[in-house]
Amino acid sequence: MLGIIYKIQSIVQERRRIVDLADGRSLSVPLAWYPRLMYASPTERQNWQLLGDGYAIEWTDLDEHIGIEGLLAGRRSGESQQSLERWLATRSTSAS
């Protein structure tokens, strides 16, 4: 078991997401690895929840789910450019 996340904070100026794990480790990953988070507003980035016993983080407003195992392994988002462009177009339309 990887341990439950107990804190997530965003340092927007540095364009990083910091995840603190219950075992004391901290992970720092560029927001660019997760484009939906990069394009999100600060309010959207702060609207997250843990899934299950902390195996993943979910941002329901962004339809983004990031597994802790993936963070630990250094995996970036697997979303295709085409999928991201469709998602961005939907956001533009809904903002109009």
Rosetta silent file (secondary structure, phi, psi, omega in degrees, C-alpha in Angstrom):
SEQUENCE: MLGIIYKIQSIVQERRRIVDLADGRSLSVPLAWYPRLMYASPTERQNWQLLGDGYAIEWTDLDEHIGIEGLLAGRRSGESQQSLERWLATRSTSAS
SCORE:     score description
SCORE:     0.000 S_00000001
   1 L     0.000  137.558 -175.380    0.000    0.000    0.000 S_00000001
   2 L   -79.383  -20.578 -174.954    1.358    3.400   -0.943 S_00000001
   3 L    99.920  147.540 -176.592   -0.048    5.379    1.962 S_00000001
   4 L   -85.071  139.286  174.700   -2.842    7.864    2.013 S_00000001
   5 E   -72.738  138.607  176.730   -2.298   11.423    0.837 S_00000001
   6 E  -119.745   -6.491 -177.734   -3.086   13.889    3.540 S_00000001
   7 E  -157.999  138.358  172.264   -2.302   17.208    1.905 S_00000001
   8 E  -132.899  134.404  175.432   -2.124   18.702   -1.549 S_00000001
   9 E  -136.096  153.944 -179.381   -0.990   22.218   -2.235 S_00000001
  10 E  -115.258  131.885  172.231   -0.472   24.226   -5.358 S_00000001
  11 E  -111.851   89.502 -170.635    2.351   26.660   -5.920 S_00000001
  12 H   -65.023  -38.107 -178.181    0.923   28.389   -8.955 S_00000001
  13 H   -59.094  -34.955 -178.489    3.778   30.855   -9.476 S_00000001
  14 H   -92.201   -0.984  177.593    6.182   27.972   -9.982 S_00000001
  15 L    58.861   41.389 -179.815    3.677   26.026  -12.102 S_00000001
  16 E  -128.506  154.965  172.484    4.035   22.946   -9.903 S_00000001
  17 E  -113.126  128.083  177.656    1.742   20.637   -8.014 S_00000001
  18 E  -110.861  129.580  179.026    3.068   19.399   -4.681 S_00000001
  19 E  -120.431  120.201  176.480    1.626   16.240   -3.162 S_00000001
  20 E   -98.188  127.519  179.877    2.531   15.299    0.398 S_00000001
  21 E   -94.987  156.409 -178.016    2.111   11.610    1.254 S_00000001
  22 L   -61.513  -24.479 -179.098    1.236   10.212    4.661 S_00000001
  23 L   -84.425    4.714  175.434    4.656    8.517    4.881 S_00000001
  24 L   100.009  -11.250  177.974    6.409   11.904    4.812 S_00000001
  25 L   -76.512  150.096  173.085    7.471   12.002    1.150 S_00000001
  26 E  -123.151  134.603  176.757    6.645   15.012   -1.010 S_00000001
  27 E  -111.047  137.000  176.942    6.280   14.859   -4.774 S_00000001
  28 E  -123.906  119.667 -178.951    6.655   17.934   -6.944 S_00000001
  29 E  -129.196  143.616  177.958    5.477   17.692  -10.542 S_00000001
  30 E   -65.803  138.705  175.075    5.137   20.358  -13.233 S_00000001
  31 H   -60.336  -27.203  178.958    1.560   21.325  -14.031 S_00000001
  32 H   -60.523  -22.048  176.579    2.570   20.992  -17.685 S_00000001
  33 H   -69.090  -20.902 -178.594    2.576   17.223  -17.144 S_00000001
  34 L  -129.693   83.846 -171.839   -1.184   17.476  -16.605 S_00000001
  35 H   -53.506  -34.579  179.460   -2.518   19.993  -19.153 S_00000001
  36 H   -63.003  -36.561  176.250   -6.029   20.094  -17.707 S_00000001
  37 H   -70.756  -37.174  179.956   -4.562   21.312  -14.425 S_00000001
  38 H   -63.210  -40.167 -179.039   -2.325   23.759  -16.262 S_00000001
  39 H   -84.226   -8.199 -177.629   -5.310   25.306  -18.077 S_00000001
  40 L   -74.395  156.220  173.678   -7.533   25.272  -14.988 S_00000001
  41 L   -77.211  160.382  175.874   -8.295   28.297  -12.891 S_00000001
  42 H   -55.191  -37.621  178.712   -6.896   28.432   -9.341 S_00000001
  43 H   -63.998  -43.107  178.700  -10.425   27.779   -8.064 S_00000001
  44 H   -65.474  -37.448  179.077  -10.759   24.675  -10.226 S_00000001
  45 H   -65.285  -31.297 -178.935   -7.349   23.414   -9.071 S_00000001
  46 H   -82.256  -11.136 -179.581   -8.416   23.709   -5.452 S_00000001
  47 L   -92.856   81.304 -177.193  -11.634   21.720   -6.026 S_00000001
  48 L  -129.939  165.342  173.811  -10.267   18.199   -5.614 S_00000001
  49 E  -148.155  156.191  175.220  -11.035   15.071   -3.667 S_00000001
  50 E   -85.677  144.749  175.294   -9.287   11.838   -2.834 S_00000001
  51 E  -100.296  140.230  178.292  -10.637    8.633   -4.313 S_00000001
  52 L    56.117 -133.054  179.990  -10.960    5.553   -2.163 S_00000001
  53 L   -92.793   22.004  178.208   -8.295    5.362    0.524 S_00000001
  54 L   103.972   21.026 -178.528   -6.113    7.890   -1.291 S_00000001
  55 L   -77.100  -16.287 -179.537   -5.091    5.897   -4.370 S_00000001
  56 E  -155.799  161.496  175.488   -5.923    8.839   -6.688 S_00000001
  57 E  -112.536  137.114 -179.223   -6.798   12.522   -6.786 S_00000001
  58 E  -124.694  134.826  171.576   -9.870   13.664   -8.714 S_00000001
  59 E  -113.524   96.825 -172.942  -10.760   17.121  -10.005 S_00000001
  60 H   -64.903  -35.664  179.563  -14.416   16.683  -10.957 S_00000001
  61 H   -62.930  -26.484 -174.930  -14.704   20.119  -12.625 S_00000001
  62 H  -104.755   -4.700 -173.608  -11.845   19.160  -14.948 S_00000001
  63 L    52.804   46.490 -178.526  -12.671   15.473  -15.425 S_00000001
  64 E  -119.603  133.717  177.818   -9.095   14.763  -14.306 S_00000001
  65 E  -133.871  125.407 -179.509   -7.957   11.779  -12.236 S_00000001
  66 E  -123.582  119.606  179.128   -4.327   11.263  -11.275 S_00000001
  67 E   -78.803  142.749  179.968   -3.210    8.045   -9.631 S_00000001
  68 H   -65.644  -36.756  177.349   -0.596    8.186   -6.901 S_00000001
  69 H   -59.177  -40.373  177.760    1.265    5.240   -8.429 S_00000001
  70 H   -64.175  -40.974  176.931    1.592    7.257  -11.642 S_00000001
  71 H   -61.590  -45.936 -179.500    2.934   10.259   -9.747 S_00000001
  72 H   -63.219  -32.936 -179.794    5.476    8.083   -7.956 S_00000001
  73 H   -83.652   -6.422  179.825    6.536    6.531  -11.274 S_00000001
  74 L    77.138   27.079 -179.563    6.919    9.956  -12.917 S_00000001
  75 L   -84.327  134.583  174.578    4.177    9.350  -15.483 S_00000001
  76 L   -85.038  171.794  175.115    2.724   12.317  -17.315 S_00000001
  77 L   -57.019  140.819  177.835   -0.854   12.584  -18.476 S_00000001
  78 L   -96.044    8.363 -177.698   -1.645   10.095  -21.219 S_00000001
  79 L   -68.120  135.549  179.010   -4.264   12.365  -22.782 S_00000001
  80 L   -74.290  158.258  177.263   -3.827   12.871  -26.505 S_00000001
  81 H   -59.985  -39.466  179.890   -3.466   16.344  -27.987 S_00000001
  82 H   -62.589  -43.424  178.532   -6.725   15.795  -29.882 S_00000001
  83 H   -64.129  -43.719  179.100   -8.599   14.965  -26.677 S_00000001
  84 H   -62.000  -42.676  179.476   -7.136   17.993  -24.911 S_00000001
  85 H   -63.075  -39.910  175.816   -8.130   20.274  -27.803 S_00000001
  86 H   -62.208  -43.854  179.597  -11.716   18.953  -27.682 S_00000001
  87 H   -63.103  -43.992  177.929  -11.806   19.564  -23.935 S_00000001
  88 H   -62.790  -39.192  178.044  -10.435   23.106  -24.342 S_00000001
  89 H   -62.885  -40.425  178.039  -13.019   23.835  -27.059 S_00000001
  90 H   -62.655  -40.074  179.311  -15.786   22.689  -24.709 S_00000001
  91 H   -65.715  -40.727  179.461  -14.479   25.039  -22.010 S_00000001
  92 H   -62.738  -43.238 -178.888  -14.396   27.962  -24.471 S_00000001
  93 H   -65.060  -43.561 -178.139  -17.953   27.274  -25.536 S_00000001
  94 H   -72.243  -23.848  178.884  -19.260   27.001  -21.987 S_00000001
  95 H   -79.970  -17.798 -176.516  -17.449   30.229  -20.970 S_00000001
  96 L   -76.117    0.000    0.000  -19.130   32.205  -23.787 S_00000001
